[in-house]
Structure formats: C-alpha cells, structure tokens
Amino acid sequence: MHAGRIRLLLVDDEKGYTNVLSNRLGKRGIDVKKAFSGSEGIQILRSEDFDVAVLDLKMEDMDGIDVLKIFKKIDPRMKVIMLTGHGSEKAAREGIALGAYDYLTKPCELDDLLAKIREAYQERKRI
C-alpha cells in the first residue's frame, strides 16, 4: 500500500463483478482488498484498517445490513457505501439510518462510484 492512497474494502459475492471492479479501481489509485462474502469481509476488517468499504446489500452468507452493523462496531469511523440491486433502495435507506455513508444502485457507473468513494474518504479524514 502507498501512503495517501485510499484503502478500500470491497465486499461482494459476485466474484466476476468484484474482480473487474477491483482492477478498475486499482488502476485509479485506490488500494482495494476484496472479500467475496460478508463473513470474509468481517474477518479482513478485524485484521486491517480501511478508509472506506463498498458493501453489497444482498449476499448469500449474510445480509449486507447485518454486515454493516458489525462493520460499524469494529470501526465506527470507516465509511461504508452500500451497493444495492434494483428495487431494494428501501433496504439501502435502512442502511443509511444504521450509519452507512451512502448507497448506489447496481449497476452504477465507475465514475459515480469513484466520486462517492473519494467523497467518503474526505469525510473520514475530517473526523
């Protein structure tokens, strides 16, 4: 990892999507660590620090809302952006009420996600 780069935890059980997104974010100067399940994301967060997490709402092993609650207990300062499929914005709004920074609907444009990640990073630095 490089000093001054955003440390991002990307949690999504769609491996192909996660790998492609991770590569694209990495090429734009973000240090990305991937987790392919909620429980893997929790394990990684217990051993490493991150500035921002991008968390899928619907995963096979755990609900994203449950993962968010655990993330906020482990690191209340880390900003969490929820990624939600079409039609589950209500759950994403529940995530905001529980401390998520914001949410985006899948599929989202890379530029929109990058802007949201950078915005969340700046917000974390202010705290």
Short mmCIF file of C-alpha atoms in Angstrom, two decimals:
data_model
loop_
_atom_site.label_atom_id
_atom_site.label_comp_id
_atom_site.label_asym_id
_atom_site.label_seq_id
_atom_site.Cartn_x
_atom_site.Cartn_y
_atom_site.Cartn_z
CA MET A 1 0.00 0.00 0.00
CA HIS A 2 1.11 3.55 -0.64
CA ALA A 3 0.81 6.49 1.73
CA GLY A 4 -2.03 8.80 0.86
CA ARG A 5 -3.94 6.24 -1.18
CA ILE A 6 -7.48 5.33 -0.28
CA ARG A 7 -7.70 1.93 1.43
CA LEU A 8 -10.91 0.27 0.28
CA LEU A 9 -12.60 -2.94 1.37
CA LEU A 10 -14.82 -4.27 -1.42
CA VAL A 11 -17.35 -6.88 -0.24
CA ASP A 12 -19.50 -8.60 -2.86
CA ASP A 13 -20.22 -12.26 -3.55
CA GLU A 14 -20.35 -11.76 -7.34
CA LYS A 15 -16.72 -12.75 -7.98
CA GLY A 16 -16.53 -11.65 -11.61
CA TYR A 17 -18.01 -8.24 -10.85
CA THR A 18 -15.79 -7.83 -7.79
CA ASN A 19 -12.59 -8.74 -9.66
CA VAL A 20 -13.34 -6.38 -12.55
CA LEU A 21 -14.31 -3.53 -10.22
CA SER A 22 -11.25 -4.10 -8.06
CA ASN A 23 -8.94 -3.93 -11.10
CA ARG A 24 -10.59 -0.77 -12.39
CA LEU A 25 -10.40 0.96 -9.00
CA GLY A 26 -6.80 -0.15 -8.55
CA LYS A 27 -5.84 1.47 -11.86
CA ARG A 28 -7.29 4.71 -10.50
CA GLY A 29 -5.04 4.78 -7.44
CA ILE A 30 -7.17 3.01 -4.87
CA ASP A 31 -5.78 0.14 -2.77
CA VAL A 32 -8.52 -2.47 -2.90
CA LYS A 33 -8.89 -5.57 -0.74
CA LYS A 34 -11.58 -7.97 -1.92
CA ALA A 35 -13.93 -10.11 0.16
CA PHE A 36 -16.36 -12.49 -1.53
CA SER A 37 -18.72 -12.85 1.43
CA GLY A 38 -19.90 -10.91 4.44
CA SER A 39 -18.08 -13.18 6.87
CA GLU A 40 -14.83 -12.84 4.89
CA GLY A 41 -15.23 -9.05 4.94
CA ILE A 42 -15.63 -9.10 8.72
CA GLN A 43 -12.53 -11.28 9.12
CA ILE A 44 -10.46 -8.93 6.96
CA LEU A 45 -11.71 -5.82 8.79
CA ARG A 46 -10.69 -7.34 12.13
CA SER A 47 -7.06 -7.51 10.96
CA GLU A 48 -6.67 -4.43 8.72
CA ASP A 49 -7.70 -0.77 8.66
CA PHE A 50 -9.66 0.72 5.78
CA ASP A 51 -10.88 4.21 4.95
CA VAL A 52 -13.94 3.15 3.01
CA ALA A 53 -15.90 -0.06 2.41
CA VAL A 54 -18.16 -0.79 -0.55
CA LEU A 55 -20.62 -3.39 0.65
CA ASP A 56 -23.15 -5.37 -1.36
CA LEU A 57 -26.57 -5.48 0.25
CA LYS A 58 -27.54 -8.98 -0.91
CA MET A 59 -25.04 -11.77 -0.33
CA GLU A 60 -25.52 -15.48 0.09
CA ASP A 61 -23.98 -15.90 3.53
CA MET A 62 -25.09 -12.69 5.27
CA ASP A 63 -27.39 -9.76 4.70
CA GLY A 64 -25.48 -6.54 3.97
CA ILE A 65 -27.37 -4.74 6.74
CA ASP A 66 -26.10 -7.28 9.29
CA VAL A 67 -22.56 -6.91 7.93
CA LEU A 68 -22.88 -3.11 8.16
CA LYS A 69 -23.85 -3.33 11.84
CA ILE A 70 -20.76 -5.43 12.59
CA PHE A 71 -18.50 -3.16 10.49
CA LYS A 72 -19.70 -0.10 12.45
CA LYS A 73 -18.91 -1.87 15.76
CA ILE A 74 -15.42 -2.84 14.59
CA ASP A 75 -14.57 0.56 13.05
CA PRO A 76 -17.17 3.31 13.60
CA ARG A 77 -15.03 5.81 11.61
CA MET A 78 -14.85 3.74 8.41
CA LYS A 79 -17.27 5.00 5.77
CA VAL A 80 -19.49 2.34 4.22
CA ILE A 81 -21.11 2.73 0.81
CA MET A 82 -23.90 0.22 0.21
CA LEU A 83 -24.35 -1.28 -3.26
CA THR A 84 -27.88 -2.39 -3.88
CA GLY A 85 -29.64 -4.14 -6.72
CA HIS A 86 -32.56 -2.56 -8.45
CA GLY A 87 -35.65 -2.49 -6.26
CA SER A 88 -34.00 -2.67 -2.87
CA GLU A 89 -33.49 1.03 -2.23
CA LYS A 90 -35.67 0.75 0.88
CA ALA A 91 -33.12 -1.57 2.47
CA ALA A 92 -30.34 0.79 1.42
CA ARG A 93 -32.11 3.66 3.17
CA GLU A 94 -32.27 1.43 6.26
CA GLY A 95 -28.50 1.11 5.93
CA ILE A 96 -28.14 4.90 5.94
CA ALA A 97 -30.18 5.03 9.15
CA LEU A 98 -27.76 2.48 10.65
CA GLY A 99 -24.68 4.51 9.81
CA ALA A 100 -23.85 3.81 6.16
CA TYR A 101 -22.37 6.83 4.39
CA ASP A 102 -24.49 6.46 1.26
CA TYR A 103 -25.71 3.93 -1.27
CA LEU A 104 -25.57 3.38 -5.02
CA THR A 105 -27.77 1.22 -7.19
CA LYS A 106 -26.20 -1.56 -9.29
CA PRO A 107 -25.14 -1.34 -11.97
CA CYS A 108 -23.54 2.00 -11.31
CA GLU A 109 -21.11 3.98 -13.43
CA LEU A 110 -17.49 3.69 -12.34
CA ASP A 111 -17.16 7.48 -12.25
CA ASP A 112 -20.15 7.72 -9.89
CA LEU A 113 -18.68 5.09 -7.59
CA LEU A 114 -15.24 6.72 -7.68
CA ALA A 115 -16.73 10.11 -6.82
CA LYS A 116 -18.66 8.59 -3.91
CA ILE A 117 -15.57 6.74 -2.63
CA ARG A 118 -13.45 9.92 -2.76
CA GLU A 119 -16.21 11.92 -1.05
CA ALA A 120 -16.47 9.30 1.72
CA TYR A 121 -12.67 9.30 2.11
CA GLN A 122 -12.60 13.09 2.52
CA GLU A 123 -15.40 12.84 5.08
CA ARG A 124 -13.45 10.22 7.04
CA LYS A 125 -10.35 12.44 7.06
CA ARG A 126 -12.40 15.26 8.59
CA ILE A 127 -13.46 13.16 11.59
#
